[in-house]
Short mmCIF file of C-alpha atoms in Angstrom, two decimals:
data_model
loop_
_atom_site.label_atom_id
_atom_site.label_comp_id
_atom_site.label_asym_id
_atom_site.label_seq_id
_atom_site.Cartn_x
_atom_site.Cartn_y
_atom_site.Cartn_z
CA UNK A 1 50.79 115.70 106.95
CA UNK A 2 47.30 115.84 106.04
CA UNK A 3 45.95 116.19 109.50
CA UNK A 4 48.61 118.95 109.94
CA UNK A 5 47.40 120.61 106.98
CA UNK A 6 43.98 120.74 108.20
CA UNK A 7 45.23 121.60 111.67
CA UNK A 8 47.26 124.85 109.35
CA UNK A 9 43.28 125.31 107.62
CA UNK A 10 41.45 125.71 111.08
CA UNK A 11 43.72 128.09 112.88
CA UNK A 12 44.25 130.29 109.10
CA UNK A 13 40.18 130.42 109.39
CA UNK A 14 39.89 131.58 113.39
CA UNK A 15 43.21 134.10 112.57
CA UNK A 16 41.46 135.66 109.92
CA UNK A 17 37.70 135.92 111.19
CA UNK A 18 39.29 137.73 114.33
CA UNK A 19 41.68 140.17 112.43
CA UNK A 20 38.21 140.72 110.09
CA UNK A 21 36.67 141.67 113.21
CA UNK A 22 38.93 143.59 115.20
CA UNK A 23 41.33 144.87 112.41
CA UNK A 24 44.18 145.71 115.40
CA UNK A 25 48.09 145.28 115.58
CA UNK A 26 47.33 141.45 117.29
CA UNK A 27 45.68 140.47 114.19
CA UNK A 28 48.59 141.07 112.24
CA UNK A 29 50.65 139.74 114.81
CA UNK A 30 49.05 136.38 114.48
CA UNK A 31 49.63 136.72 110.78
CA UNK A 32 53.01 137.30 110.63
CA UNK A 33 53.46 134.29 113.66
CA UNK A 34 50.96 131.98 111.16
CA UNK A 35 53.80 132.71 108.54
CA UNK A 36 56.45 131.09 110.08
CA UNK A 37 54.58 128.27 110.89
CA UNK A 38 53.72 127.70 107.39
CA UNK A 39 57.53 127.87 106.58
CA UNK A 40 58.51 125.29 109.11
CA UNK A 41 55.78 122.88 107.41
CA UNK A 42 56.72 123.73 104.28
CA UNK A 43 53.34 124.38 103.06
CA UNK A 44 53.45 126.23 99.27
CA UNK A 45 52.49 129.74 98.76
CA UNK A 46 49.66 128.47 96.39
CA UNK A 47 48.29 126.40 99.12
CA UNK A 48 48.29 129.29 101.40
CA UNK A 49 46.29 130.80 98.71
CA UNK A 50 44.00 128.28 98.74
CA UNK A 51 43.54 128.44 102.53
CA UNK A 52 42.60 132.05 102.46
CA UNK A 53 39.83 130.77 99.55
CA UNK A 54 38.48 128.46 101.82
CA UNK A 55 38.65 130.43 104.67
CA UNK A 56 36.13 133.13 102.57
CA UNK A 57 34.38 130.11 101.37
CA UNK A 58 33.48 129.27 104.97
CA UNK A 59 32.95 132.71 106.66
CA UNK A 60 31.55 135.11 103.78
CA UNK A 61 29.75 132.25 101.60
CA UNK A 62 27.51 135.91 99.99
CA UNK A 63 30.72 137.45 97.99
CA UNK A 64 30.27 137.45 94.44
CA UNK A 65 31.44 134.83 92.96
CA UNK A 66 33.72 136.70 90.87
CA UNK A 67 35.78 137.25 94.32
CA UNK A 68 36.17 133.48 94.91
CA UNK A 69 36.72 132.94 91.00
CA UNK A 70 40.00 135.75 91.64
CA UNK A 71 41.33 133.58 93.96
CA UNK A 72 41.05 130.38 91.90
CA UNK A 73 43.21 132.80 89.59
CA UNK A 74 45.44 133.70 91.89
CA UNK A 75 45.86 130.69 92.51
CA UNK A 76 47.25 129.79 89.42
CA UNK A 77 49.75 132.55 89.49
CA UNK A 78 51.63 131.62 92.84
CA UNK A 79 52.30 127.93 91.58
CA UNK A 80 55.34 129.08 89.91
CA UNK A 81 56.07 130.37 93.32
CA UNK A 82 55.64 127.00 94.50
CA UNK A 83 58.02 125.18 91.99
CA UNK A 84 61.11 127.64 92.89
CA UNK A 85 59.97 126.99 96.68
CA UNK A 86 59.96 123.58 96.25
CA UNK A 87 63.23 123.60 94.10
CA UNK A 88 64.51 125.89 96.84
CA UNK A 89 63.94 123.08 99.68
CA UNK A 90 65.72 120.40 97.65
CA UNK A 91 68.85 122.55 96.79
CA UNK A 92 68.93 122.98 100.93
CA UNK A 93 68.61 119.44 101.71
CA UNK A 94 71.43 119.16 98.58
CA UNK A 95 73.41 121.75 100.52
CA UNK A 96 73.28 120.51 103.79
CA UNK A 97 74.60 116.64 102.54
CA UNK A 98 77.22 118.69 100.37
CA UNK A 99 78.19 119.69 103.54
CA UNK A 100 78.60 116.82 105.74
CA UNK A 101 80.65 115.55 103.02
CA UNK A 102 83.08 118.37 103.38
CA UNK A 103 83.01 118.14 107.10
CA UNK A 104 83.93 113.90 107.22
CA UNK A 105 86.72 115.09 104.51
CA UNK A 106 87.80 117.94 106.83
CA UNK A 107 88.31 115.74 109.63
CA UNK A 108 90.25 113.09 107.24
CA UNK A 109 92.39 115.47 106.36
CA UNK A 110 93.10 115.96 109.96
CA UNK A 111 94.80 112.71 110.47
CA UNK A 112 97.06 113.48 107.34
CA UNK A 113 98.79 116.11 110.02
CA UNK A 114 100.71 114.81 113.13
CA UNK A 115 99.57 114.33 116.15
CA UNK A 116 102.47 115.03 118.41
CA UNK A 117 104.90 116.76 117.85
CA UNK A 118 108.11 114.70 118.34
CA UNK A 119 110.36 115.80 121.80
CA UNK A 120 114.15 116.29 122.15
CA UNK A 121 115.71 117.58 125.31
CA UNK A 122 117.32 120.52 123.51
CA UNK A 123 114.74 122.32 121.26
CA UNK A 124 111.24 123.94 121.98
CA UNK A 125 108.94 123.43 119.39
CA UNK A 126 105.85 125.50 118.54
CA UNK A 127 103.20 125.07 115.83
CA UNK A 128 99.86 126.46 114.44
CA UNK A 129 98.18 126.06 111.23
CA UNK A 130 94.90 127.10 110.18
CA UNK A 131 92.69 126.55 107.36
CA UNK A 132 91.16 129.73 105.97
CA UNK A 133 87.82 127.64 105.08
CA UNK A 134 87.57 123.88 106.02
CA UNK A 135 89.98 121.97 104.67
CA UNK A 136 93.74 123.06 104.14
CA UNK A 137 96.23 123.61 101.46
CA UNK A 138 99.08 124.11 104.52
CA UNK A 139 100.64 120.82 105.18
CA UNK A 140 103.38 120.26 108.40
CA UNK A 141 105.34 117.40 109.05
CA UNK A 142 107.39 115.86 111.62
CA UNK A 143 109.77 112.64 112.03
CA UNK A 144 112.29 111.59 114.52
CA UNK A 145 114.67 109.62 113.70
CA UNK A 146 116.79 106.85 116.03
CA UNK A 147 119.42 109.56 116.33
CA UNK A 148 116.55 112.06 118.08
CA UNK A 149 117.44 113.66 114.81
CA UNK A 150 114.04 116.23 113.94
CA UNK A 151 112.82 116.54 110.45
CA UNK A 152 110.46 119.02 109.99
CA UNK A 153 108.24 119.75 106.54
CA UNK A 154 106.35 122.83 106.12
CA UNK A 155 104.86 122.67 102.84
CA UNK A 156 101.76 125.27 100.62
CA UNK A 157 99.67 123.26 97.78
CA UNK A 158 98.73 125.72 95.26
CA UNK A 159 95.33 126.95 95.94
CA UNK A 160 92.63 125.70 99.14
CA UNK A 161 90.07 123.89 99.55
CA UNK A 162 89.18 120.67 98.40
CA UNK A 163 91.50 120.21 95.48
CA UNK A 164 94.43 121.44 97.42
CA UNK A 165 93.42 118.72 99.74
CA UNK A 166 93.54 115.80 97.87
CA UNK A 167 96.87 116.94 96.89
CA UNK A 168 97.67 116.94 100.20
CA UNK A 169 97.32 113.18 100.71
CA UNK A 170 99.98 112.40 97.54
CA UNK A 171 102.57 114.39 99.51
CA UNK A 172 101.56 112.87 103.14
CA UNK A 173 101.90 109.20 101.55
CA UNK A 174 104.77 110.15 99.11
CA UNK A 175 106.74 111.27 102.57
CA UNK A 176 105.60 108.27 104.53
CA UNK A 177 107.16 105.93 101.88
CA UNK A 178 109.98 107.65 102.00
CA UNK A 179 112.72 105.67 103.33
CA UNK A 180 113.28 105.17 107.28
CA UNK A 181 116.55 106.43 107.71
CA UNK A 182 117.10 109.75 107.54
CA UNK A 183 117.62 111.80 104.67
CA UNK A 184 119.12 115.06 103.43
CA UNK A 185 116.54 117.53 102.76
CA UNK A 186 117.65 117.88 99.37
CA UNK A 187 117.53 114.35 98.33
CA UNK A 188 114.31 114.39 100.52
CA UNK A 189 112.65 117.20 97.91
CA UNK A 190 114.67 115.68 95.03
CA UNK A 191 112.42 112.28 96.13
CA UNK A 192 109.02 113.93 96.14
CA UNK A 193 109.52 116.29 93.36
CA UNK A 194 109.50 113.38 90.85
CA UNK A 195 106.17 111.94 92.54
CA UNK A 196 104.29 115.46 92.70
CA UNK A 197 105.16 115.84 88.87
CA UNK A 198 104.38 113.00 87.49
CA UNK A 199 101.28 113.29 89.65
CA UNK A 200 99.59 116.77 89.05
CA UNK A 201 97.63 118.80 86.73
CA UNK A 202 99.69 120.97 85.01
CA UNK A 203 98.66 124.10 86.79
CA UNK A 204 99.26 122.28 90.38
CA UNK A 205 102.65 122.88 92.25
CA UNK A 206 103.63 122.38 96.18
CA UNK A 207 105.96 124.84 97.64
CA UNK A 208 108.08 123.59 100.57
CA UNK A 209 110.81 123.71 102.90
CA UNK A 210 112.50 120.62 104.53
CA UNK A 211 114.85 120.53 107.25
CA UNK A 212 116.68 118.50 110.05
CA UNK A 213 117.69 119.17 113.47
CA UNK A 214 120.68 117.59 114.32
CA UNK A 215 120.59 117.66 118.41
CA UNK A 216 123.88 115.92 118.69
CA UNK A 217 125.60 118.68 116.74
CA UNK A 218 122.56 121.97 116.49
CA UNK A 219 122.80 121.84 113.32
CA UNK A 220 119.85 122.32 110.81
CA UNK A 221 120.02 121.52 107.65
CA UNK A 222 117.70 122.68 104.99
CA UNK A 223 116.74 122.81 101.54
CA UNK A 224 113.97 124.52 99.80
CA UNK A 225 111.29 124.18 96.84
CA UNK A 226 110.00 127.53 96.02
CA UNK A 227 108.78 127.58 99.72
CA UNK A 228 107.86 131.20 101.77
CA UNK A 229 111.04 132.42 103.14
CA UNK A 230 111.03 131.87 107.28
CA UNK A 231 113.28 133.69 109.70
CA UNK A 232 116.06 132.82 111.87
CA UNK A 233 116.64 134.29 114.95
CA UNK A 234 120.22 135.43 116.26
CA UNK A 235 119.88 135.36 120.43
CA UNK A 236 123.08 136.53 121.03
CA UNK A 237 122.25 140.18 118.71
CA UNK A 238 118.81 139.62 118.49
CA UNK A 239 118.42 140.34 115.31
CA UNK A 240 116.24 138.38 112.32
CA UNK A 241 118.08 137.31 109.34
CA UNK A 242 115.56 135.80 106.52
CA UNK A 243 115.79 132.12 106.42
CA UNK A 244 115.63 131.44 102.42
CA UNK A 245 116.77 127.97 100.64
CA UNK A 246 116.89 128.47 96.90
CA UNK A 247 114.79 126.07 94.60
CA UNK A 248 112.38 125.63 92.15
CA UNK A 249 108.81 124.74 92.87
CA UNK A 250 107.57 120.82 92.99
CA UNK A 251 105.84 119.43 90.09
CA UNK A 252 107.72 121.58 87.23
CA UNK A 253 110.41 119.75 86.27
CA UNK A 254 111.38 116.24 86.54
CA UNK A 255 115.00 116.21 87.18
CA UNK A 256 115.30 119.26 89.52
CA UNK A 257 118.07 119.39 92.32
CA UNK A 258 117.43 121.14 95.44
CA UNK A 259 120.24 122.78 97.28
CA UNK A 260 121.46 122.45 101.15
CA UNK A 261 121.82 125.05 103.49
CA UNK A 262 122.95 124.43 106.77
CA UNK A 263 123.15 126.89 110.27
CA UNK A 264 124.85 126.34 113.64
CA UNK A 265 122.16 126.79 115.84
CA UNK A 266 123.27 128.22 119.30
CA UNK A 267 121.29 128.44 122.41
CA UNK A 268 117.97 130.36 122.26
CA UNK A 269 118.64 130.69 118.57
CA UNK A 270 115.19 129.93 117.03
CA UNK A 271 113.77 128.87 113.15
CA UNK A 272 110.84 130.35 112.23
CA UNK A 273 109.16 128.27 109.33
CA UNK A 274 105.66 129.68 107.95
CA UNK A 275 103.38 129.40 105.17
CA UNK A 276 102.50 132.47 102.64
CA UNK A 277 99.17 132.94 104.33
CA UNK A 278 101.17 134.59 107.07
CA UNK A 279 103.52 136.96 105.38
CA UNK A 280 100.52 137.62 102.75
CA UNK A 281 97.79 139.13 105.70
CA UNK A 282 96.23 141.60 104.09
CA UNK A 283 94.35 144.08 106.02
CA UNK A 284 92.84 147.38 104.63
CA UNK A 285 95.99 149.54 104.42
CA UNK A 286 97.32 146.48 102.26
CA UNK A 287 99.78 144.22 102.66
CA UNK A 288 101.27 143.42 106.21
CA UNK A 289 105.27 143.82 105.97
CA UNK A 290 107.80 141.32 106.74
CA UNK A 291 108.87 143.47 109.60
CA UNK A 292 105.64 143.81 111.29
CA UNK A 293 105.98 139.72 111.80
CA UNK A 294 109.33 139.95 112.77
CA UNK A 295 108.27 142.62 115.38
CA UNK A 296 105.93 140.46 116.76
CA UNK A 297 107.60 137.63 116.94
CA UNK A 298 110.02 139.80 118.79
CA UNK A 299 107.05 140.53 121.22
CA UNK A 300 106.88 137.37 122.36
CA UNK A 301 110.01 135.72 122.07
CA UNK A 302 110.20 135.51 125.78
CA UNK A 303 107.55 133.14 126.25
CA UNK A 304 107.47 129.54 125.07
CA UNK A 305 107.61 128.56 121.35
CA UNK A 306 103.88 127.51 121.00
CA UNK A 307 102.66 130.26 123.01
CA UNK A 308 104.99 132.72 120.45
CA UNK A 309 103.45 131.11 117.63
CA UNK A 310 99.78 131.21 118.92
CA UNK A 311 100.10 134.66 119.89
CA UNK A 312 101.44 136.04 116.57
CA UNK A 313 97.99 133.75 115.14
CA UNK A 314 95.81 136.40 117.58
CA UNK A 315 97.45 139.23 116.39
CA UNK A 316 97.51 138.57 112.73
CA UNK A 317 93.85 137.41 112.93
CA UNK A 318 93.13 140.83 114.60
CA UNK A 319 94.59 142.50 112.22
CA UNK A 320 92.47 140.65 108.89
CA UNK A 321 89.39 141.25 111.08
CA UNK A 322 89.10 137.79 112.03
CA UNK A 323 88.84 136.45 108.87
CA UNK A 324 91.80 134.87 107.58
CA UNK A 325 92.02 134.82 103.40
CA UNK A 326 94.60 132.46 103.28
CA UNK A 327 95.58 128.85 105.27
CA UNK A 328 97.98 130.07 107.54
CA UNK A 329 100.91 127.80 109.32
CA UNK A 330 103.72 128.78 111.45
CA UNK A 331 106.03 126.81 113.32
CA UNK A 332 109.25 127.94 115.53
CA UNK A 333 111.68 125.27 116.66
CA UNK A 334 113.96 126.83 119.31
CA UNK A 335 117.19 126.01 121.00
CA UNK A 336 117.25 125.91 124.73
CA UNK A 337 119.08 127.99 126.30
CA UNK B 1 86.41 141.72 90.41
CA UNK B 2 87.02 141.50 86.87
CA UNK B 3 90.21 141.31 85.18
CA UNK B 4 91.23 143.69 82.11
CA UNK B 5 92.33 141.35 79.33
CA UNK B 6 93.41 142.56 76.05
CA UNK B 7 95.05 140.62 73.05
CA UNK B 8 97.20 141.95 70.33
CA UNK B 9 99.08 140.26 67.17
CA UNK B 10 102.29 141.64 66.61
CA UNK B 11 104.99 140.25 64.20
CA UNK B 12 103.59 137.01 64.61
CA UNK B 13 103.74 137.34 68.24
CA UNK B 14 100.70 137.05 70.56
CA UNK B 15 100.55 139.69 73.26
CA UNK B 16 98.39 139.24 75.70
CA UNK B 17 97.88 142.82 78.29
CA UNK B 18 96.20 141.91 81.63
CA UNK B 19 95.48 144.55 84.48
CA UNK B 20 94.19 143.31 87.79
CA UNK B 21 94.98 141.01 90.35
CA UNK B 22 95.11 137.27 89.15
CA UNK B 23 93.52 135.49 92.55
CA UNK B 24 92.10 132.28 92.49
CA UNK B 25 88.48 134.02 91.57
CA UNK B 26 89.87 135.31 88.61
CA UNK B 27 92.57 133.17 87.97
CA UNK B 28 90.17 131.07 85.21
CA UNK B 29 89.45 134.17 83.40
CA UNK B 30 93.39 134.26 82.56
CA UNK B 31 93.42 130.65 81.67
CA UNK B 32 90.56 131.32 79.13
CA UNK B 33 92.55 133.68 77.19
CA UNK B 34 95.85 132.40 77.69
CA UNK B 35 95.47 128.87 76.96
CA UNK B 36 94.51 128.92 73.65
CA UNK B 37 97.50 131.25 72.26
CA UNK B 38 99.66 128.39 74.35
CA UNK B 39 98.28 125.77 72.20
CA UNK B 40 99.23 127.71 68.71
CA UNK B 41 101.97 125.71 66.24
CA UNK B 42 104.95 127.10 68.23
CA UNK B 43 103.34 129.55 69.92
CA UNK B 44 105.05 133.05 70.50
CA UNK B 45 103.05 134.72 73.45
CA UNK B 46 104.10 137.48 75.47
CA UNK B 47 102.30 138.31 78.65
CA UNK B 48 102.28 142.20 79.70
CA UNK B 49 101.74 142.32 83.37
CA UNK B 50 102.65 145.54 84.29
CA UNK B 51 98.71 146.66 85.58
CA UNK B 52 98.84 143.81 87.50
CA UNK B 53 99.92 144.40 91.02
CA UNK B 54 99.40 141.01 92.72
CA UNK B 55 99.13 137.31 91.86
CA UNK B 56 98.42 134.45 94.99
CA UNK B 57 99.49 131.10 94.15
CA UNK B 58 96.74 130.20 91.99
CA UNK B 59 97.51 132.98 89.23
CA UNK B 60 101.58 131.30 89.54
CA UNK B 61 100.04 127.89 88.84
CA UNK B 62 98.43 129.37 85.45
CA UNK B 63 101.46 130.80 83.98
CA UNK B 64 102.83 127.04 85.03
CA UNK B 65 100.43 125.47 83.33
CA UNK B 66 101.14 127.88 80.20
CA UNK B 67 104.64 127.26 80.51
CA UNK B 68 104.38 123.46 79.93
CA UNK B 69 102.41 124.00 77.25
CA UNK B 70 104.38 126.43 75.13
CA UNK B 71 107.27 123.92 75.97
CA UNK B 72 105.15 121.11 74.26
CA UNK B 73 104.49 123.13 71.27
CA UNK B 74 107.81 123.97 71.13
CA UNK B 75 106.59 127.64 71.43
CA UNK B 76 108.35 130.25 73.76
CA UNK B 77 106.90 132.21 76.74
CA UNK B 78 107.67 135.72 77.91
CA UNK B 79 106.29 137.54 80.96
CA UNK B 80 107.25 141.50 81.14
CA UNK B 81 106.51 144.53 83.34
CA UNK B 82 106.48 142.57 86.72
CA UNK B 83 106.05 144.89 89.66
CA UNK B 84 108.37 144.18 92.82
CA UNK B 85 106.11 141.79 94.53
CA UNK B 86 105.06 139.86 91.15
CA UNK B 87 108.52 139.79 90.91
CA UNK B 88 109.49 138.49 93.94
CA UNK B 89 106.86 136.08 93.66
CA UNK B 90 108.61 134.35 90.81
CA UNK B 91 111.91 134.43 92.10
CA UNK B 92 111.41 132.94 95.36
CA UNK B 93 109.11 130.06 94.00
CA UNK B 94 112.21 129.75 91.52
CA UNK B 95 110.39 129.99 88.41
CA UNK B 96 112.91 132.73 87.37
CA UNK B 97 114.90 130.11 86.11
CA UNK B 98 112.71 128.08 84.10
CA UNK B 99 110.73 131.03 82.68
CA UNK B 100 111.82 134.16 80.76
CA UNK B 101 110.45 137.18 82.99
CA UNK B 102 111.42 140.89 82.89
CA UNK B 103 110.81 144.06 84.69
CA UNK B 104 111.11 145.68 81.54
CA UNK B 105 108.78 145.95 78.90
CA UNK B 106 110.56 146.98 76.05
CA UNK B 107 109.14 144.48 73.82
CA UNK B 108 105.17 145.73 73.97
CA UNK B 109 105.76 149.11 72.72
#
C-alpha cells in the first residue's frame, strides 16, 4: 500500500510539472485518467490534497509560504470528505455481502418449486413464473398421485421479496406433510389454512387455488382461497369462461371451509391458472384487461402449452416495458386432443 | 407517492378518509394511522376509501391486520366508498364475508 502510494506521489508530481508546462488538453487528460486511478486505490480526497502539497513542495520550493500553509488548510477541510468516502466504501462492501445473501436465499428458494413437472399421457402441461425482483411471493406446486391423478397448487403470499419468501417455505413444508394419498382440494386448503393462521403475522395472508386432474375420468376438481380467478377454455366454442372457486383468504380465520368445484374436461379443453401479477400488468394507459389475456392466450392456443404460456410472458413483459412490478406465474394444463 | 390521510371523530366513531393508492410503499403509512384507532376500548372506525382507486395485496393485508384487531377489542370495522376494482378486490379474496364493506358512503356525510 505504501509503496503504491508513493508509486500514486511520483506520477501526481511528473502529471503536474508537465500540465504546468504545457497547459494543453493532454495535461488534463492525464488528470482526469490520474483520477480514476486514485478511485480504484481508494486513496482519500485529503490525501490527494496532500499530494498536490508535496508535489509544490518539490517543484516550486520559492512560493510563499502562505501558499503551502493554504494547502495545509485545505487540507483540513477535505477530511470530512474523507470520512463520508471512507463510510461510503464500507456501506459498498456492506452492500455487496447483503447481496450474496439474497442471491444463496434466491437460489434456496428455488428448490422450494418443482423440478419436473409430473407427466400423464392425456394432458399438456405448461408453466412460467417469475419473480419481479429476486426472490418470489408466487408459489406452484405439483404431485402425482398412484392413480396418475395431477394436483396442481398455484398459490400468491401477500407481498415479495424476502418476507413473502420465508412464508413461502411454511406452505412448501405444510403441503409436503400433507398426507400421501390424495386429497380433495377443499380439505387440502381446509389443512393448510389452519397452519398459515396459526403461523402468520396478522397482516400476512396466502391466496390460492388447488386442484386435481383426474385422467381416468377428465375431471378437475378445484377449490379456492381468495386466489386470482384463471380461465377455462371451451375447444369445442372456443370461448373463455372465468375459472373462479369461491373462498376466503388463508390465515384469517381458523375454522374456514373451502368449497369444490368440479369441470368435465373434454379434449383440447384447457385450465388456465395464474397469479395476480398477470391480470394486474400495468402499463401506461393503466391496467391491462382481462380480455387482452384471454386474446392472447387465444393467439397461441395452437401451439404447445409451455410455449402458450411463455409466449403470453413475452408479450406481457413487452407491454410493462420489460420490467415486471409484480411476481408473475401462469400455468395451462390442457387436454389432448 | 404520498398518501392523503385524514382523521375525523364523529359520534364516537373514528373516521379515517384516505385518497391514494395503498401499494406496498405506502401501505405502512396506512398502518400508522389506522392501527392505533384499532387498538381503542371497542373501537368504532370507519375507513372512507372512495379517493382511493387501487390497493395490491399488501394494502388487503393491512385492513386484515385491522380487522383482527378491532375483533380483539371487540370493536367493529367498516370500509365504504370502494370503487369497482377495490371492490372486486375484496370479494374475490373473500373478505366480503368476514368484513363489513360498502360501495356506499352514506355514513361519512
Amino acid at each position: 500500500m505504501a509503496d503504491s502510494f508513493s508509486l500514486m506521489q511520483e506520477q501526481y508530481t511528473k502529471i503536474l510539472k508537465k500540465y504546468l508546462e504545457e497547459k494543453n488538453e493532454t495535461g488534463l487528460y492525464h488528470a482526469q485518467q490520474f483520477s480514476k486511478k486514485v478511485l480504484e486505490n481508494q486513496i482519500s480526497p485529503e490525501e490527494v490534497v496532500s499530494l498536490h502539497l508535496d508535489a509544490l513542495e518539490k517543484y516550486f520550493p520559492d512560493l510563499p509560504q502562505g501558499v503551502f500553509d493554504s494547502f495545509e488548510f485545505l487540507l483540513e477541510v477535505m477530511m470530512g470528505y474523507g470520512m463520508a468516502y471512507r463510510e461510503h466504501q464500507s456501506l459498498r462492501d456492506k452492500q455487496k455481502e447483503l447481496e450474496t445473501e439474497i442471491n444463496v436465499a434466491a437460489s434456496m428458494q428455488q428448490t422450494f418449486l418443482p423440478k419436473e413437472i409430473p407427466s400423464v399421457d392425456a394432458l399438456d402441461v405448461g408453466v412460467i413464473s417469475v419473480p419481479a425482483s429476486k426472490m418470489s411471493g408466487d408459489y406452484y406446486h405439483f404431485i402425482k398421485d398412484d392413480n396418475d391423478c395431477i394436483g396442481v397448487a398455484i398459490a400468491d403470499i401477500i407481498g415479495k421479496g424476502v418476507p413473502a419468501a420465508l412464508c413461502m417455505s411454511m406452505i412448501k413444508y405444510a403441503m409436503d406433510s400433507l398426507p400421501e394419498q390424495r386429497l380433495q382440494p377443499g380439505a387440502l386448503l381446509d389443512n393448510l389454512n389452519r397452519v398459515v393462521e396459526q403461523n402468520v403475522a396478522s397482516n400476512m395472508f396466502i391466496t390460492m387455488m388447488y386442484g386435481s386432474y383426474d385422467p381416468r375420468v377428465h375431471h378437475f376438481y378445484y377449490s379456492g382461497a381468495g386466489h386470482e380467478p384463471g380461465f377455462y377454455y371451451h375447444y369445442d366454442t372456443d370461448t373463455f369462461e372465468e375459472l373462479y372457486a369461491k373462498g376466503l383468504v388463508l390465515g384469517i380465520k381458523r375454522d374456514t371451509t373451502f368449497r369444490e368445484y368440479h369441470k368435465k374436461v373434454e379434449p383440447g379443453d384447457f385450465i388456465v391458472l395464474l397469479s395476480d401479477g398477470v391480470t394486474e400488468c400495468r402499463t401506461d394507459d393503466g391496467f391491462i384487461e382481462r380480455e387482452e389475456l384471454t386474446r392472447l392466450i387465444r393467439k397461441y392456443k395452437h401451439l404447445p402449452a409451455q410455449e402458450i404460456v411463455d409466449n403470453v410472458f413475452y408479450q406481457l413483459e413487452k407491454l410493462q416495458g420489460f420490467q415486471l412490478r409484480d411476481d408473475f406465474s401462469l400455468i395451462i394444463l390442457r387436454r389432448k386432443v | 407517492m404520498d398518501l392523503d390521510i385524514r382523521t375525523e371523530e364523529k359520534n364516537g366513531q373514528d373516521i379515517l378518509y384516505v385518497g391514494g393508492e395503498v401499494d406496498a410503499y405506502t401501505a405502512p403509512q396506512l398502518r400508522e394511522s389506522l392501527k392505533p384507532l384499532t387498538e381503542k376500548d371497542i373501537p368504532n372506525v370507519i375507513v372512507d376509501l372512495a379517493d382511493v382507486d387501487y390497493i395490491d395485496s399488501t394494502g388487503l393485508g393491512i385492513f386484515i391486520g385491522a380487522l383482527k384487531s378491532v375483533n380483539a377489542n371487540e370493536g367493529s370495522l367498516k370500509l365504504i366508498g370502494l370503487n369497482a376494482r377495490v371492490k372486486r378486490l375484496f370479494s374475490i379474496t373473500g373478505l366480503d364475508e368476514v368484513m363489513d364493506i360498502s360501495e356506499e358512503r352514506e355514513e361519512a356525510k
